[in-house]
CSV table of C-alpha atoms in Angstrom, one decimal:
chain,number,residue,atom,x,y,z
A,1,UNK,CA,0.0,0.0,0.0
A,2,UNK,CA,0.9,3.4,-0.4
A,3,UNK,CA,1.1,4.3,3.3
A,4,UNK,CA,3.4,1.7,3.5
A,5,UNK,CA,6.3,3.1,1.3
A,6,UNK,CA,6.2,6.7,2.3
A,7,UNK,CA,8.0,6.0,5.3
A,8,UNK,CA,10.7,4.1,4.1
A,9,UNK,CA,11.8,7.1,0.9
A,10,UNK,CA,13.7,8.9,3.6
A,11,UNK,CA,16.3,6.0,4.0
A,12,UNK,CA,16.9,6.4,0.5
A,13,UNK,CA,17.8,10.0,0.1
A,14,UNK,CA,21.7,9.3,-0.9
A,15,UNK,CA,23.2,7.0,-3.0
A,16,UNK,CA,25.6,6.4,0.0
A,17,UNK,CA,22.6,4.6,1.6
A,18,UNK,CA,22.2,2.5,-1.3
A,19,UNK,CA,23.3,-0.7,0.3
A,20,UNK,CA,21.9,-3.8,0.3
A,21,UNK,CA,20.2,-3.0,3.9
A,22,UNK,CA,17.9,-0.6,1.5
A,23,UNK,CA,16.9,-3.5,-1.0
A,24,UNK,CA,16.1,-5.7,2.6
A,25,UNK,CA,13.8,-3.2,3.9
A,26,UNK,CA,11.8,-3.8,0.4
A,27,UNK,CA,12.0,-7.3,0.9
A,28,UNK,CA,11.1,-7.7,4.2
A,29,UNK,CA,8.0,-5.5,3.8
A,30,UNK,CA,6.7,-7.8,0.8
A,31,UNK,CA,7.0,-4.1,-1.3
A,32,UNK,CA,6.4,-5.0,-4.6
A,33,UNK,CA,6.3,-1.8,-6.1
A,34,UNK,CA,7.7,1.6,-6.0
A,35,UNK,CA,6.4,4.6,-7.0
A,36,UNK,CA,9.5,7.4,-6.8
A,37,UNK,CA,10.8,10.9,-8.1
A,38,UNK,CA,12.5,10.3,-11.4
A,39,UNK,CA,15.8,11.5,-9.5
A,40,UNK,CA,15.3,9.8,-6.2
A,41,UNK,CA,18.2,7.8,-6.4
A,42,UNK,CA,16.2,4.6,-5.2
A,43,UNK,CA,14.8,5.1,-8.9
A,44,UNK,CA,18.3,4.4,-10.5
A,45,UNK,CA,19.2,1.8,-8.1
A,46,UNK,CA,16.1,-0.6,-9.1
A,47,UNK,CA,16.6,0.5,-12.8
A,48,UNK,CA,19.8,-1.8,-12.1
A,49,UNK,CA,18.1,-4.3,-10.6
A,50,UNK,CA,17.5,-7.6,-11.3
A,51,UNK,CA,13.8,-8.5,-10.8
A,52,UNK,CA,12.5,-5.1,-11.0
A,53,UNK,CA,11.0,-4.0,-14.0
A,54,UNK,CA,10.3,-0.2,-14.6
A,55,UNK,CA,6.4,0.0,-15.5
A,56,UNK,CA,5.5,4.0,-15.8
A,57,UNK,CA,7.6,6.8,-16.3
A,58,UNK,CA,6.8,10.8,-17.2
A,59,UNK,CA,8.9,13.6,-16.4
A,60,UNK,CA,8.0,13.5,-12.8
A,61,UNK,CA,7.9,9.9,-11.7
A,62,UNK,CA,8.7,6.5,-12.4
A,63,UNK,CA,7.1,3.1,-11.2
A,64,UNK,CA,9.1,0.1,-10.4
A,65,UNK,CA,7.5,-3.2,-10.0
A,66,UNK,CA,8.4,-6.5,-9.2
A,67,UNK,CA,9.1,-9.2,-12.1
């Protein structure tokens, strides 16, 4: 749900904090999609990422969703 990944975008706000605790806080919460800022760097990071598939994109925002 929505509520549910609101929270968790401010662990993302640095590409330092891309590790692979940030891909386990997806995984533990069963998040199976992502709706982000185009520039949020969360958005590049699963653009790189096996077994998640980008799904919408404008000049705003993308969407990321599990394969």
């Amino acid at each position: 749900p929505r509520s549910t990944l609101f929270p968790y975008t401010t662990l993302f706000r640095s590409v330092a904090d891309l590790h692979a605790a940030a891909f386990r806080i997806l995984d533990w919460h069963h998040i199976n999609a992502c709706l982000l800022g185009r520039k949020e760097p969360l958005a590049t990071a699963l653009g790189a990422r096996p077994g998640w598939e980008l799904r919408y994109s404008d000049g705003v925002s993308v969407l990321y969703v599990r394969r």
